[in-house]
């Protein structure tokens, strides 16, 4: 029976002002117990101030096989970076 | 109890997150400010977007396209931050379209020459950066985080603008004159981007007490003038303000008073350009109707197929 508990992805906000960050996953019967399990597993040493749990089955992930077509086109667009503009030293902090 | 906790968090300069209790006025102020900021980003695509097909080289075209694309992205970051306060993006867009919410009046000025694209990057984005850097420490977490992302991208915007101005100012006498005309057009509007003088800005004190604002309008304006005047000198162009002078005692530039009546007119959003901005935006939204319908129909079809399978 326990083996059928669904998987939940866990996100912790380390402190106020920061985004929740993915830290791992837990198995639990429902969201409420998933939160408790995540609290016990991932925040025993003041690692955070807020938790999110999301059903793993709800995560839509990009396919690693598509990595190149998704992300490589940005590589030849150097003009999107501030460093591609040469300015005189007096104003280079801009 | 909730109010006490909120006050304690603000007092400790901690961030307020969407699930926290917050006073109604704090929420309303943030929704209004973030929505206006988001609207400004997407309306701001228009004056520069007009120049994409007329940019003088392929390189400049690619740069300008990337910049206008960034502005769209900044709008999306900010609409997302506003939605964390419980409002709906579609509703915010409706309010932009029916003019019950505003966007920055800086985008109600025309861009008749190529140098205007340079001046916008240098001055308008420069003023935006001065405004936005302190907003990275805004007390509302999602707004601050959106600003961090945006500020990282703004540096390219300002540098490409300054480089256009530099190229023109070092070019032919005609090009130099065009750079000067752009500075003449954009200097005062940029100065006014920081909003009315502190004495006429009744909400500043409350926003500062809430940690939404970190500096007053006049403080930010002074900071912008101090940073920008040496940049103009390096370009060899003249700031159109006869009262501009370095004040040794203050360690700041003294400068003249902008035409606040013009500012009030621009904020009202009456006239040909504001109407054009809103109608362009409305038409773009209406022209996208069939795309949204098609996407919804496709998603529904996929769902039916999954159910069958």
CSV table of C-alpha atoms in Angstrom, one decimal:
chain,number,residue,atom,x,y,z
A,1,UNK,CA,0.0,0.0,0.0
A,2,UNK,CA,2.7,2.4,1.0
A,3,UNK,CA,4.5,1.8,-2.3
A,4,UNK,CA,1.5,3.5,-4.0
A,5,UNK,CA,2.0,6.8,-2.4
A,6,UNK,CA,2.6,9.4,-5.1
A,7,UNK,CA,5.8,11.4,-5.5
A,8,UNK,CA,6.0,15.1,-4.6
A,9,UNK,CA,8.7,17.5,-5.6
A,10,UNK,CA,9.8,19.7,-2.7
A,11,UNK,CA,10.8,23.4,-2.9
A,12,UNK,CA,12.3,25.4,0.0
A,13,UNK,CA,12.5,29.1,0.4
A,14,UNK,CA,15.8,29.6,2.3
A,15,UNK,CA,14.8,33.0,3.6
A,16,UNK,CA,12.3,35.7,2.8
A,17,UNK,CA,13.1,37.5,-0.4
A,18,UNK,CA,14.5,34.4,-2.1
A,19,UNK,CA,12.6,32.2,-4.5
A,20,UNK,CA,11.7,28.6,-3.5
A,21,UNK,CA,14.4,26.3,-4.8
A,22,UNK,CA,14.0,22.6,-5.7
A,23,UNK,CA,15.6,20.4,-3.1
A,24,UNK,CA,14.3,16.9,-3.8
A,25,UNK,CA,11.2,14.8,-3.5
A,26,UNK,CA,9.2,12.8,-1.0
A,27,UNK,CA,6.5,10.1,-1.2
A,28,UNK,CA,3.3,10.9,0.7
A,29,UNK,CA,-0.4,10.0,0.6
A,30,UNK,CA,-1.5,13.6,0.1
A,31,UNK,CA,-0.3,17.2,0.0
A,32,UNK,CA,-0.7,17.8,3.7
A,33,UNK,CA,1.5,14.8,4.7
A,34,UNK,CA,3.9,15.5,1.9
A,35,UNK,CA,4.5,19.0,3.5
A,36,UNK,CA,5.1,17.3,6.9
A,37,UNK,CA,7.5,14.8,5.3
A,38,UNK,CA,9.3,17.6,3.5
A,39,UNK,CA,9.6,19.6,6.7
A,40,UNK,CA,11.1,16.6,8.5
A,41,UNK,CA,13.4,15.6,5.6
A,42,UNK,CA,14.7,18.9,4.3
A,43,UNK,CA,14.4,21.6,7.0
A,44,UNK,CA,15.9,20.0,10.2
A,45,UNK,CA,18.6,22.6,10.4
A,46,UNK,CA,16.8,25.9,9.6
A,47,UNK,CA,17.2,25.4,5.9
A,48,UNK,CA,14.2,27.5,5.1
A,49,UNK,CA,11.1,29.5,6.1
A,50,UNK,CA,8.6,28.2,3.6
A,51,UNK,CA,7.9,25.0,1.7
A,52,UNK,CA,6.1,24.0,-1.5
A,53,UNK,CA,5.2,20.5,-2.5
A,54,UNK,CA,4.0,19.8,-6.1
A,55,UNK,CA,2.9,16.4,-7.5
A,56,UNK,CA,5.8,15.1,-9.5
A,57,UNK,CA,3.4,14.0,-12.2
A,58,UNK,CA,2.4,17.6,-12.7
A,59,UNK,CA,5.9,18.7,-13.7
A,60,UNK,CA,6.3,19.2,-17.5
A,61,UNK,CA,10.0,18.9,-18.3
A,62,UNK,CA,11.9,19.8,-21.4
A,63,UNK,CA,13.4,16.8,-23.2
A,64,UNK,CA,17.2,16.6,-22.8
A,65,UNK,CA,17.4,15.5,-26.4
A,66,UNK,CA,16.1,19.0,-27.3
A,67,UNK,CA,18.8,20.8,-25.3
A,68,UNK,CA,20.6,22.1,-28.3
A,69,UNK,CA,17.6,23.4,-30.3
A,70,UNK,CA,16.2,25.0,-27.2
A,71,UNK,CA,19.2,26.7,-25.7
A,72,UNK,CA,22.0,27.0,-28.2
A,73,UNK,CA,20.5,29.7,-30.4
A,74,UNK,CA,21.3,32.2,-27.6
A,75,UNK,CA,25.0,31.5,-28.0
A,76,UNK,CA,25.5,33.4,-31.2
A,77,UNK,CA,23.6,36.4,-29.9
A,78,UNK,CA,26.5,38.0,-28.0
A,79,UNK,CA,24.8,41.4,-28.4
A,80,UNK,CA,22.4,40.5,-25.7
A,81,UNK,CA,25.2,40.8,-23.2
A,82,UNK,CA,26.5,44.1,-21.9
A,83,UNK,CA,30.0,43.0,-22.4
A,84,UNK,CA,29.6,43.1,-26.2
A,85,UNK,CA,29.6,47.0,-26.1
A,86,UNK,CA,33.0,48.6,-25.9
A,87,UNK,CA,32.8,51.9,-24.1
A,88,UNK,CA,35.4,54.4,-23.0
A,89,UNK,CA,36.9,53.6,-19.5
A,90,UNK,CA,35.2,56.7,-17.9
A,91,UNK,CA,31.8,55.3,-18.6
A,92,UNK,CA,32.5,51.5,-18.7
A,93,UNK,CA,30.8,50.9,-15.3
A,94,UNK,CA,27.5,51.7,-17.1
B,1,UNK,CA,-1.9,40.0,15.3
B,2,UNK,CA,-1.5,39.9,11.6
B,3,UNK,CA,-0.8,43.7,11.4
B,4,UNK,CA,1.7,43.3,14.3
B,5,UNK,CA,3.5,40.6,12.4
B,6,UNK,CA,3.5,42.6,9.2
B,7,UNK,CA,4.8,45.7,11.0
B,8,UNK,CA,7.6,43.6,12.7
B,9,UNK,CA,8.7,42.2,9.3
B,10,UNK,CA,8.8,45.6,7.8
B,11,UNK,CA,10.6,47.0,10.8
B,12,UNK,CA,13.2,44.3,10.5
B,13,UNK,CA,13.6,45.0,6.8
B,14,UNK,CA,12.4,41.5,6.0
B,15,UNK,CA,10.5,40.7,2.8
B,16,UNK,CA,6.8,40.2,2.6
B,17,UNK,CA,5.9,37.1,0.5
B,18,UNK,CA,2.5,36.4,-1.2
B,19,UNK,CA,1.1,34.1,1.4
B,20,UNK,CA,1.8,36.6,4.2
B,21,UNK,CA,-1.0,38.7,5.6
B,22,UNK,CA,-0.7,42.3,4.4
B,23,UNK,CA,-2.8,45.4,4.8
B,24,UNK,CA,-5.2,46.1,2.0
B,25,UNK,CA,-3.6,49.4,1.1
B,26,UNK,CA,-0.2,47.8,0.8
B,27,UNK,CA,-1.6,45.2,-1.6
B,28,UNK,CA,-3.5,47.9,-3.6
B,29,UNK,CA,-0.4,50.1,-3.8
B,30,UNK,CA,1.7,47.3,-5.0
B,31,UNK,CA,-0.9,46.1,-7.6
B,32,UNK,CA,-1.2,49.6,-9.0
B,33,UNK,CA,2.6,50.2,-9.0
B,34,UNK,CA,3.6,46.8,-10.5
B,35,UNK,CA,0.8,46.9,-13.1
B,36,UNK,CA,1.8,50.4,-14.2
B,37,UNK,CA,5.4,49.2,-14.3
B,38,UNK,CA,4.4,46.2,-16.4
B,39,UNK,CA,2.3,48.3,-18.7
B,40,UNK,CA,5.2,50.7,-19.2
B,41,UNK,CA,7.4,47.8,-20.3
B,42,UNK,CA,5.1,46.5,-23.0
B,43,UNK,CA,4.0,50.0,-24.2
B,44,UNK,CA,7.7,50.9,-24.2
B,45,UNK,CA,8.2,48.4,-27.0
B,46,UNK,CA,6.4,50.8,-29.4
B,47,UNK,CA,8.6,53.9,-29.8
B,48,UNK,CA,11.7,51.8,-30.3
B,49,UNK,CA,9.9,49.0,-32.2
B,50,UNK,CA,9.1,51.6,-34.9
B,51,UNK,CA,12.8,51.8,-35.6
B,52,UNK,CA,13.5,48.1,-36.1
B,53,UNK,CA,12.9,48.1,-39.8
B,54,UNK,CA,14.8,51.4,-40.2
B,55,UNK,CA,17.8,50.6,-38.1
B,56,UNK,CA,21.0,51.6,-40.1
B,57,UNK,CA,22.6,48.1,-40.1
B,58,UNK,CA,21.8,44.5,-39.6
B,59,UNK,CA,23.8,44.6,-36.3
B,60,UNK,CA,21.7,47.5,-35.0
B,61,UNK,CA,18.5,45.7,-36.2
B,62,UNK,CA,19.5,42.6,-34.3
B,63,UNK,CA,20.3,44.6,-31.2
B,64,UNK,CA,17.1,46.6,-31.3
B,65,UNK,CA,15.0,43.5,-31.8
B,66,UNK,CA,16.7,41.9,-28.8
B,67,UNK,CA,16.1,45.0,-26.7
B,68,UNK,CA,12.4,45.2,-27.7
B,69,UNK,CA,12.1,41.5,-27.0
B,70,UNK,CA,13.6,42.1,-23.5
B,71,UNK,CA,11.0,44.8,-22.8
B,72,UNK,CA,8.3,42.3,-23.6
B,73,UNK,CA,9.9,39.9,-21.2
B,74,UNK,CA,10.2,42.6,-18.5
B,75,UNK,CA,6.5,43.1,-18.8
B,76,UNK,CA,5.9,39.4,-18.3
B,77,UNK,CA,8.1,39.2,-15.2
B,78,UNK,CA,6.1,42.1,-13.7
B,79,UNK,CA,2.7,40.8,-14.7
B,80,UNK,CA,3.7,37.6,-12.9
B,81,UNK,CA,4.7,39.5,-9.8
B,82,UNK,CA,1.4,41.3,-9.8
B,83,UNK,CA,-0.5,38.1,-10.2
B,84,UNK,CA,1.1,36.8,-7.0
B,85,UNK,CA,-1.0,39.5,-5.3
B,86,UNK,CA,-4.2,37.8,-6.5
B,87,UNK,CA,-5.1,39.8,-9.5
B,88,UNK,CA,-5.6,38.4,-13.0
B,89,UNK,CA,-3.3,39.4,-15.9
B,90,UNK,CA,-6.2,39.6,-18.4
B,91,UNK,CA,-7.9,42.1,-16.1
B,92,UNK,CA,-4.8,44.2,-15.8
B,93,UNK,CA,-4.5,44.3,-19.6
B,94,UNK,CA,-8.2,45.4,-19.8
B,95,UNK,CA,-7.4,48.2,-17.5
B,96,UNK,CA,-4.5,49.3,-19.6
B,97,UNK,CA,-6.7,49.2,-22.7
B,98,UNK,CA,-9.5,51.2,-21.2
B,99,UNK,CA,-7.0,53.7,-19.8
B,100,UNK,CA,-8.0,53.2,-16.1
B,101,UNK,CA,-4.4,52.1,-15.4
B,102,UNK,CA,-1.5,54.2,-16.6
B,103,UNK,CA,1.9,53.6,-18.1
B,104,UNK,CA,5.0,55.8,-17.8
B,105,UNK,CA,4.3,59.0,-19.7
B,106,UNK,CA,7.9,58.9,-21.1
B,107,UNK,CA,6.5,56.6,-23.9
B,108,UNK,CA,4.1,59.4,-25.0
B,109,UNK,CA,7.0,61.2,-26.7
B,110,UNK,CA,7.8,60.7,-30.4
B,111,UNK,CA,11.0,59.1,-31.9
B,112,UNK,CA,11.4,61.0,-35.2
B,113,UNK,CA,15.1,60.2,-35.7
B,114,UNK,CA,17.5,57.3,-35.3
B,115,UNK,CA,19.4,59.1,-32.6
B,116,UNK,CA,16.3,58.9,-30.4
B,117,UNK,CA,16.9,55.2,-30.1
B,118,UNK,CA,20.4,56.0,-28.7
B,119,UNK,CA,19.0,58.6,-26.4
B,120,UNK,CA,16.3,56.3,-25.1
B,121,UNK,CA,18.8,53.6,-24.3
B,122,UNK,CA,21.2,56.0,-22.6
B,123,UNK,CA,18.8,58.3,-20.8
B,124,UNK,CA,15.4,56.6,-20.5
B,125,UNK,CA,16.9,53.2,-19.6
B,126,UNK,CA,19.5,55.1,-17.5
B,127,UNK,CA,16.7,56.7,-15.5
B,128,UNK,CA,14.8,53.4,-15.3
B,129,UNK,CA,17.9,51.8,-13.9
B,130,UNK,CA,18.3,54.5,-11.2
B,131,UNK,CA,14.7,53.9,-10.3
B,132,UNK,CA,14.8,50.1,-10.5
B,133,UNK,CA,18.1,49.3,-8.7
B,134,UNK,CA,16.6,50.3,-5.3
B,135,UNK,CA,13.4,48.4,-6.2
B,136,UNK,CA,15.5,45.2,-6.1
B,137,UNK,CA,15.3,45.7,-2.3
B,138,UNK,CA,11.5,46.3,-2.3
B,139,UNK,CA,9.8,44.8,0.7
B,140,UNK,CA,7.5,42.7,-1.5
B,141,UNK,CA,9.5,39.6,-2.5
B,142,UNK,CA,8.2,38.8,-6.0
B,143,UNK,CA,8.5,42.5,-7.1
B,144,UNK,CA,12.1,42.6,-5.8
B,145,UNK,CA,13.0,39.4,-7.5
B,146,UNK,CA,11.5,40.5,-10.8
B,147,UNK,CA,13.6,43.7,-10.6
B,148,UNK,CA,16.8,41.8,-10.0
B,149,UNK,CA,16.2,39.9,-13.2
B,150,UNK,CA,15.3,43.1,-15.1
B,151,UNK,CA,18.2,45.1,-13.8
B,152,UNK,CA,20.6,42.5,-15.1
B,153,UNK,CA,19.2,42.9,-18.5
B,154,UNK,CA,19.0,46.7,-18.5
B,155,UNK,CA,22.8,47.2,-18.5
B,156,UNK,CA,22.9,46.0,-22.2
B,157,UNK,CA,20.1,48.4,-23.0
B,158,UNK,CA,21.9,51.4,-21.6
B,159,UNK,CA,25.2,50.5,-23.1
B,160,UNK,CA,23.9,49.9,-26.6
B,161,UNK,CA,22.1,53.3,-26.4
B,162,UNK,CA,25.2,55.1,-25.3
B,163,UNK,CA,27.2,53.4,-28.0
B,164,UNK,CA,24.8,54.7,-30.6
B,165,UNK,CA,25.1,58.2,-29.2
B,166,UNK,CA,28.9,57.8,-29.1
B,167,UNK,CA,29.1,56.7,-32.7
B,168,UNK,CA,26.9,59.5,-33.9
B,169,UNK,CA,28.7,62.2,-31.8
B,170,UNK,CA,32.0,61.1,-33.3
B,171,UNK,CA,30.6,60.9,-36.8
B,172,UNK,CA,29.9,63.6,-39.4
B,173,UNK,CA,28.7,67.1,-38.2
B,174,UNK,CA,25.2,66.1,-39.3
B,175,UNK,CA,25.3,62.9,-37.2
B,176,UNK,CA,26.7,64.9,-34.2
B,177,UNK,CA,23.8,67.4,-34.6
B,178,UNK,CA,21.3,64.6,-34.7
B,179,UNK,CA,22.8,63.2,-31.4
B,180,UNK,CA,22.4,66.7,-29.9
B,181,UNK,CA,18.8,67.0,-31.1
B,182,UNK,CA,18.0,63.7,-29.5
B,183,UNK,CA,19.5,64.8,-26.2
B,184,UNK,CA,17.5,68.1,-26.4
B,185,UNK,CA,14.3,66.0,-26.9
B,186,UNK,CA,14.9,63.4,-24.2
B,187,UNK,CA,16.7,65.3,-21.4
B,188,UNK,CA,13.8,66.9,-19.7
B,189,UNK,CA,11.4,64.0,-20.2
B,190,UNK,CA,14.0,61.7,-18.6
B,191,UNK,CA,14.4,64.1,-15.6
B,192,UNK,CA,10.6,64.0,-15.2
B,193,UNK,CA,10.6,60.2,-15.2
B,194,UNK,CA,11.3,60.3,-11.5
B,195,UNK,CA,7.9,61.8,-10.9
B,196,UNK,CA,6.8,65.1,-9.2
B,197,UNK,CA,9.0,66.9,-6.7
B,198,UNK,CA,8.9,65.4,-3.2
B,199,UNK,CA,6.7,68.2,-1.9
B,200,UNK,CA,4.0,67.2,-4.5
B,201,UNK,CA,4.4,63.5,-4.0
B,202,UNK,CA,1.9,62.7,-1.2
B,203,UNK,CA,2.3,58.9,-1.4
B,204,UNK,CA,6.1,58.8,-1.1
B,205,UNK,CA,6.3,58.8,2.7
B,206,UNK,CA,3.9,55.9,3.0
B,207,UNK,CA,5.7,53.9,0.3
B,208,UNK,CA,9.0,54.5,2.0
B,209,UNK,CA,7.6,53.5,5.4
B,210,UNK,CA,6.5,50.2,3.8
B,211,UNK,CA,9.9,49.7,2.2
B,212,UNK,CA,8.4,49.7,-1.3
B,213,UNK,CA,10.4,52.9,-2.1
B,214,UNK,CA,13.9,53.4,-0.8
B,215,UNK,CA,14.7,56.9,-2.0
B,216,UNK,CA,12.5,59.9,-2.8
B,217,UNK,CA,11.9,61.1,-6.3
B,218,UNK,CA,14.2,64.1,-5.8
B,219,UNK,CA,17.0,61.9,-4.4
B,220,UNK,CA,16.8,59.6,-7.4
B,221,UNK,CA,16.6,62.6,-9.8
B,222,UNK,CA,19.8,64.1,-8.3
B,223,UNK,CA,21.6,60.8,-8.5
B,224,UNK,CA,20.6,60.5,-12.2
B,225,UNK,CA,21.8,64.0,-13.1
B,226,UNK,CA,25.1,63.5,-11.3
B,227,UNK,CA,25.7,60.3,-13.2
B,228,UNK,CA,24.6,61.5,-16.6
B,229,UNK,CA,26.2,64.9,-17.0
B,230,UNK,CA,29.8,63.6,-17.2
B,231,UNK,CA,28.5,61.0,-19.8
B,232,UNK,CA,27.1,63.9,-21.9
B,233,UNK,CA,30.4,65.7,-21.6
B,234,UNK,CA,32.3,62.7,-22.9
B,235,UNK,CA,29.9,62.6,-25.9
B,236,UNK,CA,30.6,66.3,-26.5
B,237,UNK,CA,26.9,67.2,-26.5
B,238,UNK,CA,25.3,69.9,-24.4
B,239,UNK,CA,22.7,69.3,-21.8
B,240,UNK,CA,19.8,71.6,-22.6
B,241,UNK,CA,19.7,73.3,-19.1
B,242,UNK,CA,21.2,76.7,-18.7
B,243,UNK,CA,21.0,76.4,-14.9
B,244,UNK,CA,23.1,73.2,-14.8
B,245,UNK,CA,26.2,73.8,-12.8
B,246,UNK,CA,28.4,71.8,-10.5
B,247,UNK,CA,27.9,72.8,-6.8
B,248,UNK,CA,31.2,72.2,-5.1
B,249,UNK,CA,29.6,72.7,-1.6
B,250,UNK,CA,26.9,70.2,-2.1
B,251,UNK,CA,29.0,67.8,-4.1
B,252,UNK,CA,26.2,67.6,-6.6
B,253,UNK,CA,25.0,69.3,-9.8
B,254,UNK,CA,22.4,72.1,-9.4
B,255,UNK,CA,19.9,72.0,-12.2
B,256,UNK,CA,16.8,73.8,-13.5
B,257,UNK,CA,13.1,73.0,-13.0
B,258,UNK,CA,11.4,70.8,-15.5
B,259,UNK,CA,8.1,71.9,-17.1
B,260,UNK,CA,5.8,70.2,-14.7
B,261,UNK,CA,2.7,71.5,-16.6
B,262,UNK,CA,3.9,69.5,-19.6
B,263,UNK,CA,4.4,66.5,-17.3
B,264,UNK,CA,0.8,66.8,-16.0
B,265,UNK,CA,-0.4,66.9,-19.6
B,266,UNK,CA,1.7,63.8,-20.5
B,267,UNK,CA,0.5,61.9,-17.5
B,268,UNK,CA,-3.1,62.6,-18.4
B,269,UNK,CA,-2.4,60.7,-21.6
B,270,UNK,CA,-4.4,62.9,-23.9
B,271,UNK,CA,-3.3,63.5,-27.5
B,272,UNK,CA,-2.3,61.8,-30.7
B,273,UNK,CA,0.6,59.7,-29.4
B,274,UNK,CA,-1.1,58.3,-26.3
B,275,UNK,CA,-4.1,57.4,-28.4
B,276,UNK,CA,-1.8,55.7,-30.9
B,277,UNK,CA,0.0,53.7,-28.1
B,278,UNK,CA,-3.3,52.4,-26.7
B,279,UNK,CA,-4.9,51.7,-30.1
B,280,UNK,CA,-1.7,49.9,-31.3
B,281,UNK,CA,-1.8,47.8,-28.1
B,282,UNK,CA,-5.6,47.1,-28.4
B,283,UNK,CA,-5.2,46.1,-32.1
B,284,UNK,CA,-2.3,43.8,-31.3
B,285,UNK,CA,-4.3,42.1,-28.6
B,286,UNK,CA,-7.4,41.8,-30.9
B,287,UNK,CA,-5.2,40.5,-33.7
B,288,UNK,CA,-3.9,37.8,-31.4
B,289,UNK,CA,-7.5,36.5,-30.7
B,290,UNK,CA,-7.4,33.8,-33.3
B,291,UNK,CA,-4.0,32.5,-32.0
B,292,UNK,CA,-5.4,32.2,-28.5
B,293,UNK,CA,-8.5,30.5,-29.8
B,294,UNK,CA,-6.5,28.1,-31.9
B,295,UNK,CA,-4.2,27.2,-29.0
B,296,UNK,CA,-7.2,26.5,-26.7
B,297,UNK,CA,-8.8,24.4,-29.4
B,298,UNK,CA,-5.6,22.4,-30.0
B,299,UNK,CA,-5.2,21.8,-26.2
B,300,UNK,CA,-8.8,20.7,-26.0
B,301,UNK,CA,-8.3,18.3,-28.9
B,302,UNK,CA,-5.2,16.8,-27.3
B,303,UNK,CA,-7.1,16.3,-24.1
B,304,UNK,CA,-9.9,14.4,-25.9
B,305,UNK,CA,-7.3,12.2,-27.6
B,306,UNK,CA,-5.7,11.4,-24.3
B,307,UNK,CA,-9.0,10.4,-22.9
B,308,UNK,CA,-9.8,8.1,-25.9
B,309,UNK,CA,-6.3,6.5,-25.7
